[in-house]
PDB file of C-alpha atoms in Angstrom:
ATOM      1  CA  MET Z   1     -24.033  42.340   3.871  1.00 43.00           C
ATOM      2  CA  PRO Z   2     -24.696  39.517   6.465  1.00 45.00           C
ATOM      3  CA  LYS Z   3     -25.358  37.119   3.662  1.00 42.00           C
ATOM      4  CA  LYS Z   4     -21.842  38.002   2.104  1.00 40.00           C
ATOM      5  CA  THR Z   5     -20.381  37.208   5.471  1.00 40.00           C
ATOM      6  CA  ALA Z   6     -22.257  33.851   5.819  1.00 45.00           C
ATOM      7  CA  SER Z   7     -21.442  32.909   2.446  1.00 44.00           C
ATOM      8  CA  ALA Z   8     -17.758  33.744   2.659  1.00 46.00           C
ATOM      9  CA  GLY Z   9     -17.686  31.720   5.878  1.00 50.00           C
ATOM     10  CA  SER Z  10     -19.209  28.649   3.991  1.00 51.00           C
ATOM     11  CA  GLY Z  11     -16.667  29.180   1.268  1.00 54.00           C
ATOM     12  CA  GLU Z  12     -13.930  28.872   4.074  1.00 54.00           C
ATOM     13  CA  GLU Z  13     -15.346  25.807   5.514  1.00 54.00           C
ATOM     14  CA  THR Z  14     -15.584  24.322   1.857  1.00 54.00           C
ATOM     15  CA  LYS Z  15     -12.113  24.937   1.427  1.00 57.00           C
ATOM     16  CA  LEU Z  16     -11.316  23.605   4.964  1.00 55.00           C
ATOM     17  CA  ASP Z  17     -13.468  20.337   4.018  1.00 59.00           C
ATOM     18  CA  THR Z  18     -11.699  20.151   0.788  1.00 61.00           C
ATOM     19  CA  ALA Z  19      -8.168  20.233   2.621  1.00 63.00           C
ATOM     20  CA  GLY Z  20      -9.309  17.676   5.132  1.00 66.00           C
ATOM     21  CA  SER Z  21     -10.625  15.302   2.501  1.00 73.00           C
ATOM     22  CA  SER Z  22      -7.429  15.755   0.537  1.00 78.00           C
ATOM     23  CA  ASN Z  23      -5.376  15.234   3.585  1.00 85.00           C
ATOM     24  CA  SER Z  24      -7.492  12.055   4.422  1.00 86.00           C
ATOM     25  CA  LYS Z  25      -6.986  11.026   0.893  1.00 86.00           C
ATOM     26  CA  GLU Z  26      -3.433  11.271   1.062  1.00 87.00           C
ATOM     27  CA  LYS Z  27      -3.324   9.144   4.482  1.00 86.00           C
ATOM     28  CA  SER Z  28      -5.339   6.511   2.765  1.00 89.00           C
ATOM     29  CA  GLU Z  29      -2.968   6.325  -0.245  1.00 89.00           C
ATOM     30  CA  ASN Z  30      -0.183   6.293   2.176  1.00 91.00           C
ATOM     31  CA  GLU Z  31      -1.753   3.404   4.082  1.00 91.00           C
ATOM     32  CA  VAL Z  32      -2.463   1.595   0.745  1.00 94.00           C
ATOM     33  CA  SER Z  33       1.060   1.834  -0.313  1.00 94.00           C
ATOM     34  CA  LYS Z  34       2.326   0.686   3.279  1.00 94.00           C
ATOM     35  CA  LEU Z  35       0.067  -2.352   2.726  1.00 95.00           C
ATOM     36  CA  ASN Z  36       1.190  -3.003  -0.602  1.00 95.00           C
ATOM     37  CA  ARG Z  37       4.804  -2.919   0.439  1.00 95.00           C
ATOM     38  CA  MET Z  38       4.200  -5.399   3.413  1.00 95.00           C
ATOM     39  CA  LEU Z  39       2.196  -7.668   1.141  1.00 95.00           C
ATOM     40  CA  ALA Z  40       4.924  -7.928  -1.428  1.00 95.00           C
ATOM     41  CA  ALA Z  41       7.383  -8.491   1.218  1.00 94.00           C
ATOM     42  CA  VAL Z  42       5.267 -11.291   2.554  1.00 93.00           C
ATOM     43  CA  LEU Z  43       4.531 -12.891  -0.826  1.00 94.00           C
ATOM     44  CA  ASN Z  44       8.501 -12.713  -1.603  1.00 93.00           C
ATOM     45  CA  TYR Z  45       9.064 -14.581   1.413  1.00 91.00           C
ATOM     46  CA  LEU Z  46       6.470 -17.263   0.758  1.00 91.00           C
ATOM     47  CA  SER Z  47       7.551 -17.727  -3.019  1.00 93.00           C
ATOM     48  CA  ASP Z  48      11.247 -18.186  -1.836  1.00 90.00           C
ATOM     49  CA  ASP Z  49      11.907 -21.791  -2.903  1.00 89.00           C
ATOM     50  CA  GLU Z  50      14.776 -22.067  -0.281  1.00 90.00           C
ATOM     51  CA  VAL Z  51      12.273 -21.247   2.513  1.00 85.00           C
ATOM     52  CA  GLU Z  52      11.281 -24.937   3.775  1.00 88.00           C
ATOM     53  CA  GLU Z  53       9.272 -24.052   6.778  1.00 91.00           C
ATOM     54  CA  ILE Z  54       7.168 -20.484   7.167  1.00 90.00           C
ATOM     55  CA  ASP Z  55       8.246 -18.778  10.286  1.00 92.00           C
ATOM     56  CA  ILE Z  56       5.614 -16.204  10.862  1.00 93.00           C
ATOM     57  CA  GLU Z  57       7.727 -14.446  13.641  1.00 95.00           C
ATOM     58  CA  TYR Z  58      10.395 -13.957  11.257  1.00 93.00           C
ATOM     59  CA  LEU Z  59       7.992 -12.022   8.845  1.00 94.00           C
ATOM     60  CA  LEU Z  60       6.774 -10.075  11.595  1.00 95.00           C
ATOM     61  CA  ALA Z  61      10.345  -9.193  12.692  1.00 95.00           C
ATOM     62  CA  ASN Z  62      11.678  -8.475   9.309  1.00 93.00           C
ATOM     63  CA  THR Z  63       8.802  -6.679   7.464  1.00 94.00           C
ATOM     64  CA  GLU Z  64       8.779  -3.160   8.576  1.00 94.00           C
ATOM     65  CA  GLY Z  65       5.557  -2.321   9.924  1.00 94.00           C
ATOM     66  CA  LEU Z  66       4.060  -5.712  10.047  1.00 96.00           C
ATOM     67  CA  ARG Z  67       3.903  -6.324  13.530  1.00 96.00           C
ATOM     68  CA  GLU Z  68       2.276  -3.067  14.395  1.00 95.00           C
ATOM     69  CA  TRP Z  69      -0.278  -3.662  11.640  1.00 94.00           C
ATOM     70  CA  TRP Z  70      -0.983  -7.097  13.046  1.00 94.00           C
ATOM     71  CA  ASP Z  71      -1.089  -5.912  16.609  1.00 95.00           C
ATOM     72  CA  ARG Z  72      -3.630  -3.170  15.629  1.00 92.00           C
ATOM     73  CA  TYR Z  73      -5.587  -5.564  13.513  1.00 92.00           C
ATOM     74  CA  ARG Z  74      -5.938  -8.045  16.236  1.00 93.00           C
ATOM     75  CA  GLU Z  75      -7.037  -5.106  18.667  1.00 91.00           C
ATOM     76  CA  ASN Z  76      -9.628  -4.085  16.340  1.00 90.00           C
ATOM     77  CA  ASN Z  77     -10.973  -7.538  15.879  1.00 93.00           C
ATOM     78  CA  LYS Z  78     -11.295  -8.236  19.589  1.00 93.00           C
ATOM     79  CA  LYS Z  79     -14.813  -7.427  19.779  1.00 88.00           C
ATOM     80  CA  GLN Z  80     -15.519  -9.889  17.077  1.00 91.00           C
ATOM     81  CA  ILE Z  81     -13.863 -12.523  18.762  1.00 92.00           C
ATOM     82  CA  GLU Z  82     -15.608 -11.766  22.131  1.00 91.00           C
ATOM     83  CA  GLU Z  83     -19.010 -12.127  20.400  1.00 91.00           C
ATOM     84  CA  GLU Z  84     -17.933 -15.514  18.657  1.00 92.00           C
ATOM     85  CA  ILE Z  85     -16.997 -16.714  22.247  1.00 91.00           C
ATOM     86  CA  LYS Z  86     -20.212 -15.677  23.809  1.00 91.00           C
ATOM     87  CA  LYS Z  87     -22.300 -17.292  21.100  1.00 92.00           C
ATOM     88  CA  SER Z  88     -20.574 -20.601  21.102  1.00 92.00           C
ATOM     89  CA  LEU Z  89     -20.815 -20.802  25.245  1.00 92.00           C
ATOM     90  CA  GLY Z  90     -24.269 -22.274  24.822  1.00 91.00           C
ATOM     91  CA  SER Z  91     -23.206 -25.392  23.104  1.00 92.00           C
ATOM     92  CA  LEU Z  92     -20.320 -26.250  25.399  1.00 92.00           C
ATOM     93  CA  SER Z  93     -20.672 -29.129  28.047  1.00 93.00           C
ATOM     94  CA  LEU Z  94     -20.645 -28.159  31.752  1.00 93.00           C
ATOM     95  CA  GLU Z  95     -16.958 -29.733  32.034  1.00 95.00           C
ATOM     96  CA  GLU Z  96     -15.983 -27.660  29.038  1.00 93.00           C
ATOM     97  CA  LEU Z  97     -17.128 -24.622  30.852  1.00 92.00           C
ATOM     98  CA  GLU Z  98     -15.491 -25.462  34.070  1.00 94.00           C
ATOM     99  CA  SER Z  99     -12.409 -25.772  32.156  1.00 94.00           C
ATOM    100  CA  ILE Z 100     -12.603 -22.230  30.743  1.00 92.00           C
ATOM    101  CA  ARG Z 101     -13.356 -21.001  33.994  1.00 93.00           C
ATOM    102  CA  GLU Z 102     -10.286 -22.506  35.699  1.00 95.00           C
ATOM    103  CA  GLN Z 103      -8.092 -21.082  32.748  1.00 93.00           C
ATOM    104  CA  ILE Z 104      -9.629 -17.751  33.412  1.00 91.00           C
ATOM    105  CA  LYS Z 105      -8.931 -18.008  37.282  1.00 93.00           C
ATOM    106  CA  SER Z 106      -5.317 -19.146  36.709  1.00 92.00           C
ATOM    107  CA  LYS Z 107      -4.658 -15.821  34.847  1.00 81.00           C
TER     108      LYS Z 107
END
C-alpha cells in the first residue's frame, strides 16, 4: 500500500510540474507576443518616411510597455556594465581616474 501512495504522490507532482511548465510556456509566449508588438511598433516608426529625426523618447512614451521593458533590460545589464568599467580602469591615466572620482563625489 505505501508504494501506491508514493506513486500517487509522484503522479500528482508530475501533474503539478506539467501545469507549472504549461503556465511558464504561456508566460513565455505572452512575453514573445509583447516583444513582437513592441518591435513592430518601433520598426513602423523607423520606416516612416515622414520621420526626419529619430526621437527615442517619443518611442518610449508612445509604444506601450517599451519603457518598462527598457528599464528592466538596463537594470539586468547593470552588472555587466560594472564589470566592463572595472576592467577598463587599469588602462586609464591618473588624470582620467581623478576626473571619474570627482564625478562620483559630486553625486
